[in-house]
Every structure is written in structure tokens, then in C-alpha cells.
Short mmCIF file of C-alpha atoms in Angstrom, two decimals:
data_model
loop_
_atom_site.label_atom_id
_atom_site.label_comp_id
_atom_site.label_asym_id
_atom_site.label_seq_id
_atom_site.Cartn_x
_atom_site.Cartn_y
_atom_site.Cartn_z
CA MET A 20 14.58 -11.48 -11.24
CA ALA A 21 12.02 -9.81 -13.47
CA LEU A 22 10.28 -11.59 -16.39
CA LYS A 23 12.36 -11.86 -19.55
CA PRO A 24 11.30 -9.79 -22.62
CA PHE A 25 10.21 -12.86 -24.54
CA SER A 26 7.95 -13.89 -21.63
CA MET A 27 6.48 -10.33 -21.60
CA GLN A 28 5.85 -10.55 -25.27
CA SER A 29 4.09 -13.90 -24.84
CA LEU A 30 2.05 -12.56 -21.89
CA SER A 31 0.94 -9.62 -24.07
CA MET A 32 -0.26 -12.01 -26.77
CA VAL A 33 -2.14 -14.17 -24.20
CA ALA A 34 -3.68 -10.92 -22.66
CA SER A 35 -4.80 -9.80 -26.09
CA VAL A 36 -6.55 -13.07 -26.76
CA LEU A 37 -8.28 -13.35 -23.45
CA SER A 38 -9.37 -9.74 -23.28
CA GLU A 39 -10.45 -9.62 -26.98
CA GLU A 40 -8.50 -6.39 -27.30
CA TYR A 41 -5.72 -6.18 -29.84
CA GLY A 42 -2.28 -4.71 -28.69
CA VAL A 43 -2.37 -5.25 -24.96
CA LYS A 44 0.95 -4.55 -23.36
CA VAL A 45 2.06 -6.37 -20.17
CA LEU A 46 4.66 -4.92 -17.80
CA SER A 47 6.00 -6.37 -14.53
CA GLY A 48 6.97 -4.23 -11.64
CA GLY A 49 6.11 -3.03 -8.15
CA THR A 50 3.75 -4.87 -5.83
CA GLU A 51 0.33 -4.30 -7.46
CA ALA A 52 -1.70 -5.53 -10.36
CA PHE A 53 -3.62 -3.00 -12.32
CA THR A 54 -4.65 -1.95 -15.86
CA THR A 55 -4.15 1.52 -17.29
CA TYR A 56 -5.25 3.20 -20.49
CA PRO A 57 -2.61 5.55 -21.86
CA PRO A 58 -3.59 8.28 -24.31
CA ASP A 59 -3.35 5.83 -27.28
CA GLY A 60 -6.17 3.83 -25.76
CA LYS A 61 -4.28 0.46 -25.79
CA PRO A 62 -4.55 -1.20 -22.41
CA VAL A 63 -1.35 -1.72 -20.39
CA ILE A 64 -1.49 -4.39 -17.71
CA ASN A 65 0.96 -4.26 -14.85
CA ILE A 66 1.54 -7.44 -12.75
CA PRO A 67 3.56 -7.39 -9.63
CA ALA A 68 7.37 -8.29 -9.93
CA VAL A 69 7.63 -11.97 -9.26
CA ASP A 70 10.89 -13.79 -8.85
CA VAL A 71 11.01 -16.62 -11.47
CA GLN A 72 12.61 -18.78 -8.86
CA ASP A 73 9.61 -18.41 -6.59
CA LYS A 74 7.70 -21.82 -6.37
CA ASP A 75 4.43 -19.81 -6.83
CA TYR A 76 5.67 -17.90 -9.90
CA LEU A 77 3.31 -19.45 -12.34
CA THR A 78 0.33 -19.29 -10.05
CA MET A 79 0.84 -15.66 -9.60
CA VAL A 80 1.53 -14.73 -13.28
CA ARG A 81 -1.33 -16.81 -14.61
CA GLY A 82 -3.78 -15.53 -11.97
CA PHE A 83 -2.82 -11.82 -12.31
CA ILE A 84 -2.92 -11.98 -16.09
CA ASP A 85 -6.38 -13.58 -16.02
CA ILE A 86 -7.75 -11.12 -13.60
CA GLU A 87 -6.34 -8.01 -15.36
CA THR A 88 -7.48 -9.19 -18.82
CA GLY A 89 -10.92 -9.63 -17.19
CA HIS A 90 -10.91 -5.96 -16.23
CA ILE A 91 -10.16 -5.02 -19.87
CA ARG A 92 -12.99 -7.32 -21.00
CA PHE A 93 -15.66 -6.66 -18.29
CA THR A 94 -14.96 -3.45 -16.43
CA ARG A 95 -16.30 -0.19 -17.94
CA ARG A 96 -13.34 1.72 -19.26
CA ALA A 97 -14.52 4.90 -17.56
CA ASP A 98 -14.29 3.09 -14.16
CA SER A 99 -10.79 1.88 -15.00
CA ILE A 100 -9.67 5.38 -15.95
CA LEU A 101 -11.08 6.74 -12.66
CA GLY A 102 -9.13 4.11 -10.71
CA GLN A 103 -6.06 4.96 -12.72
CA ALA A 104 -6.44 8.65 -11.68
CA VAL A 105 -6.74 7.70 -8.03
CA ARG A 106 -3.62 5.51 -8.26
CA ALA A 107 -1.65 8.32 -9.98
CA ASN A 108 -2.26 10.82 -7.20
CA LYS A 109 -0.32 9.30 -4.29
CA ASN A 110 -1.52 11.99 -1.87
CA VAL A 111 -5.16 11.12 -2.26
CA LYS A 112 -6.52 7.91 -0.66
CA PRO A 113 -9.55 6.32 -2.36
CA ASN A 114 -12.80 6.86 -0.50
CA ALA A 115 -14.67 3.94 1.21
CA LEU A 116 -17.12 3.63 -1.66
CA THR A 117 -14.33 3.31 -4.20
CA VAL A 118 -12.64 0.56 -2.19
CA ILE A 119 -15.94 -1.38 -1.68
CA ALA A 120 -16.78 -1.03 -5.33
CA ASN A 121 -13.31 -2.30 -6.29
CA ILE A 122 -13.73 -5.38 -4.06
CA TYR A 123 -17.02 -6.27 -5.70
CA GLU A 124 -15.70 -5.44 -9.22
CA ASP A 125 -12.78 -7.78 -8.72
CA VAL A 126 -14.97 -10.71 -7.73
CA TYR A 127 -17.32 -10.00 -10.55
CA VAL A 128 -14.51 -9.95 -13.19
CA GLU A 129 -13.03 -13.11 -11.75
CA ARG A 130 -16.40 -14.88 -11.91
CA MET A 131 -16.97 -13.72 -15.53
CA MET A 132 -13.51 -14.83 -16.63
CA GLY A 133 -14.20 -18.22 -15.06
CA ARG A 134 -17.38 -18.57 -17.00
CA CYS A 135 -15.65 -17.74 -20.27
CA PHE A 136 -12.50 -19.75 -19.69
CA PRO A 137 -12.43 -22.77 -17.22
CA GLY A 138 -8.63 -22.50 -17.06
CA SER A 139 -8.97 -18.91 -15.92
CA ARG A 140 -11.31 -19.98 -13.18
CA ARG A 141 -8.62 -22.50 -11.91
CA ASN A 142 -5.78 -19.95 -12.27
CA ILE A 143 -7.73 -17.26 -10.38
CA SER A 144 -8.90 -19.67 -7.69
CA ASN A 145 -5.28 -20.84 -7.18
CA LEU A 146 -4.16 -17.26 -6.89
CA VAL A 147 -6.90 -16.26 -4.40
CA ARG A 148 -6.11 -19.26 -2.23
CA LEU A 149 -2.33 -18.41 -2.34
CA LEU A 150 -2.91 -14.75 -1.37
CA TYR A 151 -5.79 -15.04 0.99
CA VAL A 152 -5.03 -18.37 2.69
CA ASP A 153 -1.37 -19.47 2.19
CA LYS A 154 0.25 -15.97 2.29
CA ARG A 155 -2.53 -14.05 3.96
CA GLN A 156 -1.97 -10.96 5.97
CA PRO A 157 -2.77 -11.26 9.74
CA PRO A 158 -6.03 -9.66 10.88
CA LEU A 159 -5.73 -6.10 11.90
CA ASN A 160 -6.39 -5.61 15.69
CA VAL A 161 -8.83 -2.67 15.79
CA TYR A 162 -9.36 -2.95 19.51
CA GLU A 163 -5.66 -2.66 20.16
CA PHE A 164 -5.50 0.56 18.11
CA VAL A 165 -8.58 2.00 19.85
CA ALA A 166 -7.04 1.18 23.27
CA LEU A 167 -3.94 3.16 22.20
CA GLN A 168 -6.00 6.05 20.86
CA ALA A 169 -4.51 8.62 23.20
CA GLN A 170 -1.02 7.80 21.87
CA ILE A 171 -1.91 7.55 18.18
CA PRO A 172 -3.21 10.40 15.88
CA MET A 173 -6.97 10.09 15.41
CA ALA A 174 -6.42 9.87 11.59
CA ASP A 175 -4.26 6.80 11.95
CA VAL A 176 -6.90 5.09 14.15
CA ALA A 177 -9.64 5.93 11.69
CA GLU A 178 -7.51 4.62 8.78
CA THR A 179 -6.76 1.39 10.67
CA VAL A 180 -10.43 0.87 11.50
CA TRP A 181 -11.39 1.29 7.81
CA ALA A 182 -8.57 -1.02 6.81
CA ALA A 183 -9.86 -3.66 9.12
CA ILE A 184 -13.41 -3.26 7.81
CA PHE A 185 -12.15 -3.55 4.26
CA GLN A 186 -10.06 -6.60 5.14
CA TYR A 187 -13.14 -8.31 6.58
CA MET A 188 -15.28 -7.34 3.69
CA THR A 189 -12.73 -8.72 1.21
CA TYR A 190 -12.80 -12.09 3.00
CA PHE A 191 -16.55 -12.12 3.31
CA ILE A 192 -17.26 -11.22 -0.32
CA ARG A 193 -14.58 -13.54 -1.68
CA SER A 194 -15.90 -16.43 0.53
CA GLN A 195 -18.97 -16.45 -1.69
CA GLU A 196 -16.78 -17.71 -4.54
CA GLU A 197 -14.05 -19.40 -2.51
CA PRO A 198 -15.76 -21.35 0.35
CA GLU A 199 -12.37 -22.09 1.87
CA LEU A 200 -12.16 -18.44 3.00
CA GLU A 201 -15.34 -18.71 4.94
CA GLN A 202 -13.60 -20.49 7.77
CA LEU A 203 -11.23 -17.61 8.19
CA LEU A 204 -14.00 -14.98 8.65
CA PRO A 205 -14.04 -15.25 12.52
CA GLU A 206 -10.45 -14.17 12.63
CA TYR A 207 -11.24 -10.99 10.60
CA ARG A 208 -14.32 -9.73 12.35
#
């Protein structure tokens, strides 16, 4: 079940206050959290669709709202619009530098929101633990893919290797803010 309209209106008000930007709109759908800037210039936050019956519903909604309002507040708008263009073109994959920059930008924004709002720090920390510890994706087995290289197109092997590198980098960089993730690093190297 998606968020009710009243809840979306409430989230939009909260997002406007946290981001210091009037008229932020919040939508819920898909599996990704992101912020876009339509032609009218008013930010639109999308948070993943979350079932209101899910026991982690509030953790996810609070964490995603705090992170995305942090992007409105601390990420240069030009960088956000560039990310928006990459997301809009489904045929183009972001390059390695874009992915790495996004990992660092997310952690920076989360840190800055935590400095401004202690409650945001708690919300974001709870979301990070939920996504990267409790519901984490298993490590990608690069060696298995390389061993099967003769049977798999080279482009798929390269993509998997990069995905594994990004997965490790995400855990490594996030472990600087969330020490609990550091103990998982050996699994992802």
C-alpha cells in the first residue's frame, strides 16, 4: 500500500522545513530515492514505495526524507540536475567517477544533516543499519564471474567487477560514519 495523500502532504511540509526550501513535493514510488528539479525549479523528492504494514516503514520513510532533503540543502543543484539527466536516460549507465562521487556525496549529505538535526542523524543511522546490515545484499562473487568468463559476455563480467568494487567502496566509505559496517568489510573485498 502506498502512502496516503495526507501523509504525502505532511512529508512535503517536513521536507520543506528540513531543506529550507519552500514548496518541496514528496512522491512515493519505485525502488529508488532521489530528488529532481522540474522546470519550475521546485524540488521533487521521490522515496521508494514502502508498505505501511512493513515493520520498518517509519525507519525507511524518515531516513529517506532526511537524506533527500539533505541533498536539496547541501548538494549543488547543478550536480543534482546532472544526476537527474543520467537517471532519465535508461540506456546510459553512469560512469565510475559518477558512482564514486555519488557514494561520497551521500555520506557527506548524511553527515551534514546529522550536524544540523540530531534526529536526522538518528533516522539516517537507523536507515543505513537497516539497508546495509539487516537487509544487506550478499557480496558479489567476482572470482566466480571471472572463472565463467568464457561463458559470459565480457561486458557482463566487467559490469559485475565494477559493481563489486562499488559495493566494497560503499561499505568502506560508510564504515567511517557507521563503525558497525566495518566488521562486514572482509566479506565484500
